[in-house]
Structure formats: structure tokens, C-alpha cells
Coordinates of C-alpha atoms and ligand atoms in Angstrom, one line a residue:
X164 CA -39.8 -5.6 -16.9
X165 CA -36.9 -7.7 -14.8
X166 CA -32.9 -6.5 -15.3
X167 CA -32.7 -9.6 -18.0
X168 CA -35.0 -8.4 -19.7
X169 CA -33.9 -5.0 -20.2
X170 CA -30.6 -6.0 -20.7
X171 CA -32.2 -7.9 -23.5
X172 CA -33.4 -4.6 -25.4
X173 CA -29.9 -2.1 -24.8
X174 CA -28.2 -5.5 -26.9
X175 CA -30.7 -4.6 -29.5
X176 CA -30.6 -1.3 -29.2
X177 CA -27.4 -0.7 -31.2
X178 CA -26.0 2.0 -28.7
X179 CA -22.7 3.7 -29.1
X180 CA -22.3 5.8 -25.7
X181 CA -18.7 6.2 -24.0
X182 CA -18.2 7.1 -20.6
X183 CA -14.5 6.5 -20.3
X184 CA -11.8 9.3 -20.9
X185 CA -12.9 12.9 -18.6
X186 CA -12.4 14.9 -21.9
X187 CA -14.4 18.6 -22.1
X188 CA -17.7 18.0 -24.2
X189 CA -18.2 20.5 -27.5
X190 CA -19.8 23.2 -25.5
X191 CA -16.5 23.4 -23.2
X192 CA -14.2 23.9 -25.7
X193 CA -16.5 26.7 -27.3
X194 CA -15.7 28.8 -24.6
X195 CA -12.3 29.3 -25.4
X196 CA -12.7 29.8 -29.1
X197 CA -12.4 33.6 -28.4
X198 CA -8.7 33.1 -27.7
X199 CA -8.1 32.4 -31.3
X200 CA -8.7 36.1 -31.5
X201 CA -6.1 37.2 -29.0
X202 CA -2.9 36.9 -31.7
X203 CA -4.5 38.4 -34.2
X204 CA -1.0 39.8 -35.8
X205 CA 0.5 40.5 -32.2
X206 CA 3.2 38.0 -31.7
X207 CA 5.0 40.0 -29.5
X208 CA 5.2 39.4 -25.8
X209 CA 5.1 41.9 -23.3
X210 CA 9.3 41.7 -22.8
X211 CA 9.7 42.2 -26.6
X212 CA 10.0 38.5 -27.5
X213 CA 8.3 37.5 -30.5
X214 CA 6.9 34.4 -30.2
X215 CA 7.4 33.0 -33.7
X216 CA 10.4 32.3 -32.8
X217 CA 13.5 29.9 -31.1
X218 CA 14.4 29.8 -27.7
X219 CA 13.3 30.5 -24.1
X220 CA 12.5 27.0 -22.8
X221 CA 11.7 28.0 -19.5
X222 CA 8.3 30.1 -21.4
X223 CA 7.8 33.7 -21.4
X224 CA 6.9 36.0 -18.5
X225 CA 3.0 36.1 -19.0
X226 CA 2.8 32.7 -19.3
X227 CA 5.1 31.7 -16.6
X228 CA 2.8 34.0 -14.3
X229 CA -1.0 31.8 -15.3
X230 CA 1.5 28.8 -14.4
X231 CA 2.4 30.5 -11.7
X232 CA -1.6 31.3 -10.3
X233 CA -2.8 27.5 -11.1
X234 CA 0.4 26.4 -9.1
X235 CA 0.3 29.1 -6.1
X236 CA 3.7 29.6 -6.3
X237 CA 6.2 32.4 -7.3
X238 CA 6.8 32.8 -11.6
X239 CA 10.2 32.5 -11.2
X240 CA 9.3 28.8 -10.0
X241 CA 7.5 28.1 -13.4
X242 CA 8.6 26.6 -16.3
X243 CA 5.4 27.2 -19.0
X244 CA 6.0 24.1 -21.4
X245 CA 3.9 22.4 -24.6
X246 CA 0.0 21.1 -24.8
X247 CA 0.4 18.6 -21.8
X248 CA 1.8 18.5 -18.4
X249 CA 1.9 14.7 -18.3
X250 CA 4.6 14.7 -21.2
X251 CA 6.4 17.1 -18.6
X252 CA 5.9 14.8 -15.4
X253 CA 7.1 12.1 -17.7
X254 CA 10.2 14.2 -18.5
X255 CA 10.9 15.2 -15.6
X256 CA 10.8 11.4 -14.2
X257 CA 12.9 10.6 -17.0
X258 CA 15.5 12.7 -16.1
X259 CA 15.6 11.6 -12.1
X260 CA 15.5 8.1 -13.4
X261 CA 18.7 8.7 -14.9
X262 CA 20.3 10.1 -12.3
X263 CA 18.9 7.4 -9.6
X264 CA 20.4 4.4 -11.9
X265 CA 23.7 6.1 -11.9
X266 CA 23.3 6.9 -7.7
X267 CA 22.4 3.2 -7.1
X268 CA 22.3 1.1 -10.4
X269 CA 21.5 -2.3 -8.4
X270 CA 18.4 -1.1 -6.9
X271 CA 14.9 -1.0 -9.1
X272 CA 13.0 2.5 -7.6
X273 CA 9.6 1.9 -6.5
X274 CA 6.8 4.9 -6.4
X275 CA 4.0 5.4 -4.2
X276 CA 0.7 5.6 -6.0
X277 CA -2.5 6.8 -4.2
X278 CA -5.6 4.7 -4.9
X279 CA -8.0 4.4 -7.3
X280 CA -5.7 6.9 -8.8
X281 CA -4.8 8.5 -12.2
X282 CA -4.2 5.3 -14.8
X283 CA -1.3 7.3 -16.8
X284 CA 0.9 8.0 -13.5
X285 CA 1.0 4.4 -13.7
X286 CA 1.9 4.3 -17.4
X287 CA 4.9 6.1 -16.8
X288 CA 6.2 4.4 -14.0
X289 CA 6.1 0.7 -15.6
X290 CA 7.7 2.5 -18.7
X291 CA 10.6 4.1 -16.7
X292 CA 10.7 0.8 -15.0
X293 CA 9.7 2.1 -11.8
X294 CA 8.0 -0.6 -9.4
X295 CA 4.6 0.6 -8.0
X296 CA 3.7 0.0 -4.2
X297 CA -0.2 1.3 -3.5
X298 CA -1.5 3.4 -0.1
X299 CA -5.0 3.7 0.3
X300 CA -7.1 6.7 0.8
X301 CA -8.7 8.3 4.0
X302 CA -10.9 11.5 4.4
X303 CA -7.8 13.3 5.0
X304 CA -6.3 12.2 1.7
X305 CA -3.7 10.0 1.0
X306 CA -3.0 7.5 4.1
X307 CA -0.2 8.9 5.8
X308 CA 0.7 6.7 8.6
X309 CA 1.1 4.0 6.4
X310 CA 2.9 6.0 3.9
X311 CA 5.3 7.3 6.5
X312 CA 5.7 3.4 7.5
X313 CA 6.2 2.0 4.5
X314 CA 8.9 4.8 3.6
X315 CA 10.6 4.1 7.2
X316 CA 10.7 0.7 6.1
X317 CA 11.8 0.7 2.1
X318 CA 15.1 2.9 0.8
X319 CA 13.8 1.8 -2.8
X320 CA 11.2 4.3 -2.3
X321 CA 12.0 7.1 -4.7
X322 CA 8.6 9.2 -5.0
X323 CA 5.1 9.5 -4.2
X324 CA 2.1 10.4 -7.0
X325 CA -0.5 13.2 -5.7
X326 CA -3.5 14.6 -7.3
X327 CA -3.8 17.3 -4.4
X328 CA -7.2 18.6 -5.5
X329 CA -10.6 17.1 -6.5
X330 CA -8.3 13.5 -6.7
X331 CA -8.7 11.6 -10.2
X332 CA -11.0 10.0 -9.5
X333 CA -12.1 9.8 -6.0
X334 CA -12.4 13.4 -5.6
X335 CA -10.4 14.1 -2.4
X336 CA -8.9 17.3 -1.5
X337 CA -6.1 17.0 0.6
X338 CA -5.9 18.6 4.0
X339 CA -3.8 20.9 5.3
X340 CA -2.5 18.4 7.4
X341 CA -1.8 16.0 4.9
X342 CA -0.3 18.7 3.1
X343 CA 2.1 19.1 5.5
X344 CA 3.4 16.0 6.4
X345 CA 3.5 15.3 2.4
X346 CA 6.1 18.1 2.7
X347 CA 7.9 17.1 5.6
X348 CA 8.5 13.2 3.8
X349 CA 11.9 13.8 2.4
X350 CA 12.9 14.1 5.5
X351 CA 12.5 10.8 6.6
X352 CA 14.9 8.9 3.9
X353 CA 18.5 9.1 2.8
X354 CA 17.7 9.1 -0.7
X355 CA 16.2 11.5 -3.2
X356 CA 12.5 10.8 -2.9
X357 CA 9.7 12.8 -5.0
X358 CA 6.5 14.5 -4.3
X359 CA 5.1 14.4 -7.9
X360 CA 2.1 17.4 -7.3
X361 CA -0.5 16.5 -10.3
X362 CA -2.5 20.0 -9.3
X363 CA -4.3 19.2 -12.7
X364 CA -8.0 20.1 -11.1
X365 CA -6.4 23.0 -9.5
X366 CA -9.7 25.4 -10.0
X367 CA -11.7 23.1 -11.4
X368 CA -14.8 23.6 -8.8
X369 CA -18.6 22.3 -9.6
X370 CA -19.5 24.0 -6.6
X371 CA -19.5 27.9 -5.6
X372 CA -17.0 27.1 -3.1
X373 CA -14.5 24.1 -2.4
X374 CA -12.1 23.7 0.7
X375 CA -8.8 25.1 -0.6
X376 CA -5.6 23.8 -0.8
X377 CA -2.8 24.4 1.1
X378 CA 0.4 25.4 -0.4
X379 CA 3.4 22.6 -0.7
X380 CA 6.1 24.5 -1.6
X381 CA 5.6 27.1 1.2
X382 CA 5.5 24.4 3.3
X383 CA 8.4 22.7 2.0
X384 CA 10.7 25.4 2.0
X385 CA 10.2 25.9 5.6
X386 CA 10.6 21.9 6.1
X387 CA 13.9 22.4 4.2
X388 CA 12.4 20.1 1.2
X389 CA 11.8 22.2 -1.7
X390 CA 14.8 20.7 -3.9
X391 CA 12.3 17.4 -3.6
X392 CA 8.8 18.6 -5.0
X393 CA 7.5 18.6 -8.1
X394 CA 4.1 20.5 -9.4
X395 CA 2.2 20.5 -12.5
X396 CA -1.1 21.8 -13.9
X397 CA -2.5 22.5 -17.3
X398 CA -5.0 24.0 -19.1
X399 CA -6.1 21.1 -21.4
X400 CA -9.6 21.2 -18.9
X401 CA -9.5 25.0 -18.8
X402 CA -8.7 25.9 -22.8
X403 CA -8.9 23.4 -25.1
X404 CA -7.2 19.7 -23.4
X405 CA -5.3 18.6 -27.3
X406 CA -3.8 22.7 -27.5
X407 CA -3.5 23.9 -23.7
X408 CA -0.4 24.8 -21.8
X409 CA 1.3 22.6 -19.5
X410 CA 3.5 24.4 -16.4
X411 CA 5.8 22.7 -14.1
X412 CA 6.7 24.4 -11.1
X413 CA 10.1 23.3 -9.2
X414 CA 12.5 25.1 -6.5
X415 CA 14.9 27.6 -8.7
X416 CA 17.8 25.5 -8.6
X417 CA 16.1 22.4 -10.1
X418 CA 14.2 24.4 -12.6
X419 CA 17.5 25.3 -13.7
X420 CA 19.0 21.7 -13.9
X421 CA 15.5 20.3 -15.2
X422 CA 15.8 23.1 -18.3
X423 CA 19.4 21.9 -18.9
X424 CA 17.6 18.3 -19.6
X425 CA 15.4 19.4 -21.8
X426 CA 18.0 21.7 -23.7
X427 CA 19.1 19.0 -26.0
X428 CA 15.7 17.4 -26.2
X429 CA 14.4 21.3 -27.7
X430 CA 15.3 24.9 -28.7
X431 CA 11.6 26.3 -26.9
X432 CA 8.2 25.3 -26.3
X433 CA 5.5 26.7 -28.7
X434 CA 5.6 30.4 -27.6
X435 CA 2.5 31.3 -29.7
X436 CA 0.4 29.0 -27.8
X437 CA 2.2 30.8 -24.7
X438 CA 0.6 33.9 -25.6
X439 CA -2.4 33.2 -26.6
X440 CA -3.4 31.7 -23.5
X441 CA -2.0 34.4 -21.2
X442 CA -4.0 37.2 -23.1
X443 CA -6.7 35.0 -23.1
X444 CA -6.4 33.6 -19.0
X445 CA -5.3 37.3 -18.6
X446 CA -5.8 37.9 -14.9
X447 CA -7.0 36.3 -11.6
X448 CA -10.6 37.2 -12.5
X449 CA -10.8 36.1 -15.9
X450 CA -9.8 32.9 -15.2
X451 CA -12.5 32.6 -12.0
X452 CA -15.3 33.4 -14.8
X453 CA -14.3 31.0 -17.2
X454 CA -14.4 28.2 -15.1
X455 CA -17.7 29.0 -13.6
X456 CA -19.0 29.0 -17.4
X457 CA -17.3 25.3 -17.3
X458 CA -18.9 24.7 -13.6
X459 CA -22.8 25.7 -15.5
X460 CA -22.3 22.7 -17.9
X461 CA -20.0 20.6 -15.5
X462 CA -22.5 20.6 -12.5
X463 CA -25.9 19.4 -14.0
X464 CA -24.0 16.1 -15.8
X465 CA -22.8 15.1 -12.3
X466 CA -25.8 16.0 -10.6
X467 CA -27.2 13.3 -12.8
X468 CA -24.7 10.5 -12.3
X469 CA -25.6 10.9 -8.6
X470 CA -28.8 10.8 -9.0
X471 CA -29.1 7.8 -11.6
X472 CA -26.7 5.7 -8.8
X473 CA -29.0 6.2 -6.3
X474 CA -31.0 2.9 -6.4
X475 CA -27.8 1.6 -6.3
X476 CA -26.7 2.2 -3.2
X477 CA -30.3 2.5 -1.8
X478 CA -30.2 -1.5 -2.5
X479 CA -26.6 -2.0 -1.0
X480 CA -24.9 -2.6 -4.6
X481 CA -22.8 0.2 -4.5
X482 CA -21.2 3.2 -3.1
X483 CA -19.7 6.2 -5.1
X484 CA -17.9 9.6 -4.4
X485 CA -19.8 12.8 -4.9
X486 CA -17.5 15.3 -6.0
X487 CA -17.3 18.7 -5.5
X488 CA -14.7 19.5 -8.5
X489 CA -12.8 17.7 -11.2
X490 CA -13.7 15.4 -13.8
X491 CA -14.6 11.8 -12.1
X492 CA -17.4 9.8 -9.8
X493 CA -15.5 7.0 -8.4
X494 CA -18.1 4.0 -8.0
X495 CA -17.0 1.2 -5.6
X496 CA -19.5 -1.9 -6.1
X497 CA -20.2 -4.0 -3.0
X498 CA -19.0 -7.5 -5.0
X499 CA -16.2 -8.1 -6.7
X500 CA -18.0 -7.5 -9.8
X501 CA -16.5 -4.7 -11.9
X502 CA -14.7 -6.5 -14.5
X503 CA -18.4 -8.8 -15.3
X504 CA -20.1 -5.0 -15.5
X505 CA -17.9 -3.2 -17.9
X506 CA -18.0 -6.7 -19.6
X507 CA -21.6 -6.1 -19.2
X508 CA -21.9 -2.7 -20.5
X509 CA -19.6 -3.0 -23.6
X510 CA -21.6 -5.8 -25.0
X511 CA -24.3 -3.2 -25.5
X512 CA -22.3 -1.0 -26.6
X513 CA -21.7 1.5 -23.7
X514 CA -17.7 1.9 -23.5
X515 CA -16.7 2.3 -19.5
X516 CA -12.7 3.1 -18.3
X517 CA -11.8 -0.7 -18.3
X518 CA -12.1 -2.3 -14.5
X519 CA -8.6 -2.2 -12.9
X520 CA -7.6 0.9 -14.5
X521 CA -7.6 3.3 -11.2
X522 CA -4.9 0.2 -10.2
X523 CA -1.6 0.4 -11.2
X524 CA -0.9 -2.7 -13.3
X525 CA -4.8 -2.6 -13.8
X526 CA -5.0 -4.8 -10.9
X527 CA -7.8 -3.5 -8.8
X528 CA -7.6 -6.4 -6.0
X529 CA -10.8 -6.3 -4.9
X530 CA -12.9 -5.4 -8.5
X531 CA -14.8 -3.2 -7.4
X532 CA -13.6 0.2 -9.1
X533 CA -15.3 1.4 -11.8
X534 CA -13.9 5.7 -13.0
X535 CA -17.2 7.4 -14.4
X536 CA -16.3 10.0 -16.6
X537 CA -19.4 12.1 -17.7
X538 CA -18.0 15.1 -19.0
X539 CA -18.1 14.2 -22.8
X540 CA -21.1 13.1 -23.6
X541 CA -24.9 15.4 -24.0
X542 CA -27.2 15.0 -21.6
X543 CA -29.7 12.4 -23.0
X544 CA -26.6 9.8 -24.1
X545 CA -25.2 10.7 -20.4
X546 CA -28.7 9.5 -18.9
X547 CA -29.1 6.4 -21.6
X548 CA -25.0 5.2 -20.7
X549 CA -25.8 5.7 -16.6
X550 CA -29.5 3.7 -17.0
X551 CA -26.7 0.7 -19.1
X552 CA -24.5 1.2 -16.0
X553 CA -27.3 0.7 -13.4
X554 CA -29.3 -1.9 -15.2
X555 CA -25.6 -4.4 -15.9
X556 CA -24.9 -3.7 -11.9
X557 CA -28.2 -4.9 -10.9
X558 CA -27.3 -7.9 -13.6
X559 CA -24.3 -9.0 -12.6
X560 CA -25.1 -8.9 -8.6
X561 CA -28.6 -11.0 -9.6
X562 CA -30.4 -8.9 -7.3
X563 CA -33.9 -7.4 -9.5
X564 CA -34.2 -3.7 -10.7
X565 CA -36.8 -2.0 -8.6
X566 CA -39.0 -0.2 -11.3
Ligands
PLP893 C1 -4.7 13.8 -12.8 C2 -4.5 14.1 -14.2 N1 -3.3 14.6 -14.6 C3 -3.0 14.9 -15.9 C4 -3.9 14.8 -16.9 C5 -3.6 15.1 -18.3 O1 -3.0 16.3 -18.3 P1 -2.4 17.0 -19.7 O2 -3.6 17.1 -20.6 O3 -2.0 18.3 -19.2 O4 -1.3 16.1 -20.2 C6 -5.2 14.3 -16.5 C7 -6.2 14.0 -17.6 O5 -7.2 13.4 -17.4 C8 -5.5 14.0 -15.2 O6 -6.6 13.5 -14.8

């Protein structure tokens, strides 16, 4: 049967498959329903606090320490916050915005943003009215020679986004290298300028092992930049992602001034969550075998997706990123062709992350981006929404399906 003509039967087929948002399937989230059990009538924390009640925005101690082993820095560095660390790097953005437009109130601040990259970073920037300049990606990381150019060139720069470790969604891990001269960056300008850490993948490996990431804030304390990085992780992809913890880790005198922002914003973050997660996250260990029970279920779905791309890039349609951690296969088509595919694909009913999204302002220059995201779905409507995918590729470039 030619591509038309299987593209014929997925429009009768009535599908309803969705391989947009990298959210833990069912079987995910049942691995953490034993932390329900951790309360059970404890609310005390180890310091005496109870949890049910005000106060303590910075978290308690147990919680600040998990923060503190996601972010490989000291617990005196963490703030432990609410269910999501993007409401925190939009808080924390918020409050530097502030404090830029009263510094220099006739300049607009631009951002660096890494791409295909993480489509919320770029939500919050055109909300803060932040103007986005894009840097491209090498198999270092981030490019850094043009971002140290482009930072030479532009004092409207105020701040760089960075997802340091299995990239959303290329998959990158940045290299010690980059690493470094990430840190060293705020040296280079006059004004405040940003290193907003995403860490959100921090140990989130499909693979025994994974090239490990070297520590920014060590590095930028010795660079004499600390005062200028920000880190964040979660554990909405370790817990449960709608009732995980979100940390924030920041040099001591800016975790102070950052809690002073938030003061009138809260009274304290929800403690009870706090707890449950560090009894339940408890130690080093713990947390290493929970996420190789996510790594069982995780590894087989994208061993899949690369497999079902294959004729694609045996025929020259495509290439995509095989990742060894995180949540994403980045697919670059050959032709600019995303935006006919995911046109493609959702009139048969197979929802994809809409083309342009790993592009701030959606604008993917070239369309050729598409963000898989197979976490979600089972195995059979994972294989059915990848054979859609394939099949509208080989439509939209003309070229036939080999059977
Ligand atoms: C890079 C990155 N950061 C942050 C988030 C969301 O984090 P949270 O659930 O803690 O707000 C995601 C979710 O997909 C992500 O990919």
C-alpha cells in the first residue's frame, strides 16, 4: 500500500493518540504512591517543626537537603518551594526584572535561549517582556563562542536559559568545559547577567550510566560569579509532576534577598508536601532506585521511537537525537516540512508539540523541529502515534513508504 493510501485509513481510523507534553505515564506515578504512607500522623519534622503549619519559606532541613542532592550544592544554598520549579524560575525572574527596570528603565533586557529548547522558558520571557536572542547547539552544549560574542557585543543581555543535563529536548549534557566558561560569563559584562540552571533532568538516566555533570556553583565561586547563578530542579518527573517539590538553589546572600521577595507574596510553602517527599526520597540510595524503576519503563518507549524513525533517516528524511536521559527525541526533518506534518498528524487525530514550539516565539526558522514526547502513552498507542508520525513524514516529503 503507498503513503496516500495509508494516510487514507489513520483518517478513518478515529485515533486519539497524544505525543506532546513529556508527562510520567500511570505506571510512573504508581511508584510513588507509597509516599502517601510516609505522614501517616507524623507531621513533625526532624527540628521539631510541624508541618501543618505557617512559616519557614526557605523549607525545612530534610527537604532543603533532597534539593540540595538533585542540585549538588550545599543545603544552606536551597530554598525547597511548592509543586513546580518553573513557578520559582518565574519568580525569581520576576523579581530581577524589577530590579533591572529600575537599574536601566530605557533599555528592554534580552535572554539567551539555547535551541530547540524548553517552550515555557520562552513563556516567561515574552510575559516579563524579556526579548529572546537564540544560540545554537554543538556537541559540547550550548555554542559558546558565539554566546561569548554575542554578549561582548550586546549590554541588553541580561541572562542565559540552560537545561544542563539530558537538554529538553535535544538531549545534550553539557561539558565540563562548557560548564565552565558558563560560569565564567558574568564576567565578561557590566551588568547583572543570569545563568538560569533548569537541572530539571538532573538523574533522570535511561541508561546505567550517563556522563556527569559538572558542578556550576563550585565553579562559579572560584570564578567570583556565584551572586549571578540560578539552579532549579523538581521532582514533578521523580514523584508525582502535578504534587512534587520544586528547589531553587542560589549563593546565600541572594537566597536571602530572593526569600525577602517572596515574603509578601507567602507565609511558607506547603511543608506537608516537604516532608513527605524527604521521608519518601530519604537518602542518596533511595533515590538512585527509584529512578532506575522509572529508567525500566522509560527505556523500552524510547528504544521504540528510535527504532520506528529509522526508515526515516535510512531514506534521508530525517535525523533525531537519541537520548540517553530525560524526557524528549528531538527530530530534525531534512525539508522545511514540520508545520505540513503536525498538520498532517492531527488531522488523524495524533496530537504532536505544535512545530515551532522548541523556538522561542514558535518561530522555528527553518521547520524542521518536531519535540517527541513518548513518555505518556502505553506501548501499543506509542507504536500506532510513531507509525502516524512516519507515514505523514514520508507524506509530506512525497517520497514513498518502503513496506
Ligand atoms: C526543562 C524543564 N524545566 C521545567 C519543567 C517543569 O518543571 P516543574 O514541573 O517543576 O514546574 C519541565 C517540564 O517538562 C522541563 O522540561
Amino acid at each position: 500500500m503507498d503513503t496516500d493510501a495509508i494516510y487514507e485509513q489513520y483518517l478513518k481510523a478515529g485515533l486519539k493518540l497524544d505525543l506532546t507534553r513529556g508527562k510520567p505515564c500511570p505506571e510512573q506515578l504508581a511508584l510513588s504512591e507509597a509516599m502517601d504512607q510516609t505522614i501517616a500522623g507524623n507531621f513533625f519534622a526532624e527540628d521539631g517543626t510541624d508541618t501543618r503549619n505557617y512559616g519557614g519559606i526557605l523549607g525545612i532541613d530534610e527537604a532543603r537537603k533532597l534539593g540540595a542532592r538533585l542540585l549538588d550544592v550545599d543545603a544552606q544554598n536551597v530554598l525547597a518551594g511548592g509543586n513546580s520549579s518553573l513557578t520559582l524560575m518565574y519568580q525569581f525572574l520576576l523579581w530581577r526584572r524589577q530590579i533591572w527596570r529600575q537599574q536601566d528603565p530605557n533599555t528592554r533586557p534580552k535572554f539567551l535561549c539555547v535551541v530547540p529548547g524548553y517552550d515555557r522558558h520562552f513563556t516567561i520571557c515574552e510575559h516579563l517582556d524579556i526579548d529572546m536572542v537564540t544560540v545554537g547547539f554543538n556537541d559540547q552544549g550550548p555554542d559558546m563562542d558565539r554566546i561569548e560574542a554575542l554578549l561582548d557585543a550586546d549590554p541588553a543581555l541580561r541572562g542565559i536559559w540552560c537545561v544542563p543535563k539530558h537538554s529538553n529536548p535535544t538531549g545534550h549534557t553539557y561539558s565540563n568545559e562548557t560548564v565552565q566558561r558558563l560560569a565564567e560569563l558574568p564576567n565578561r559584562c557590566q551588568q547583572e547577567f543570569v545563568v538560569m540552571w533548569d537541572n530539571a533532568y538532573a538523574v533522570h538516566d535511561l541508561v546505567a550510566q550517563t556522563q556527569p555533570l559538572a558542578n556550576l556553583l563550585k565553579s562559579a565561586v572560584q570564578a567570583g560569579t556565584a551572586h549571578s547563578m540560578a539552579l532549579f530542579a523538581s521532582t514533578s518527573k521523580i514523584t508525582f509532576s502535578g504534587a512534587g517539590l520544586a528547589f531553587c538553589g542560589l549563593s546565600q546572600t541572594q537566597l536571602k534577598a530572593f526569600e525577602a521577595f517572596l515574603a509578601p507574596q507567602m507565609i511558607g510553602f506547603d511543608k506537608v508536601n516537604q516532608l513527605r517527599h524527604a521521608r519518601f526520597l530519604k537518602d542518596a540510595e533511595t533515590l538512585a532506585k527509584h529512578m532506575m524503576a522509572h529508567q525500566a519503563i522509560l527505556a523500552p518507549k524510547f528504544a521504540r521511537v528510535h527504532e520506528k524513525l529509522q526508515p526515516l533517516a535510512e531514506a534521508g528524511l530525517a535525523t533525531f537525537s537519541q537520548p540517553v536521559g530525560g524526557y524528549f527525541v528531538s527530530l530534525d526533518l531534512t525539508r522545511a516540512s514540520a508545520k505540513s506534518v503536525v498538520a498532517l498528524a492531527n488531522a488523524v487525530g495524533v496530537t504532536l508539540t505544535p512545530a515551532g514550539a522548541t523556538f522561542p516565539y514558535g518561530n522555528d526558522p527553518d521547520d524542521k523541529n518536531i519535540r517527541i514526547a513518548p513518555s505518556f502513552p502505553d506501548m501499543m498507542a506509542l507504536d500506532q502515534a510513531l507509525d502516524v508520525l512516519v507515514c505523514c513524514i514520508f507524506k509530506a516529503s512525497e517520497q514513498p513508504k518502503p513496506s
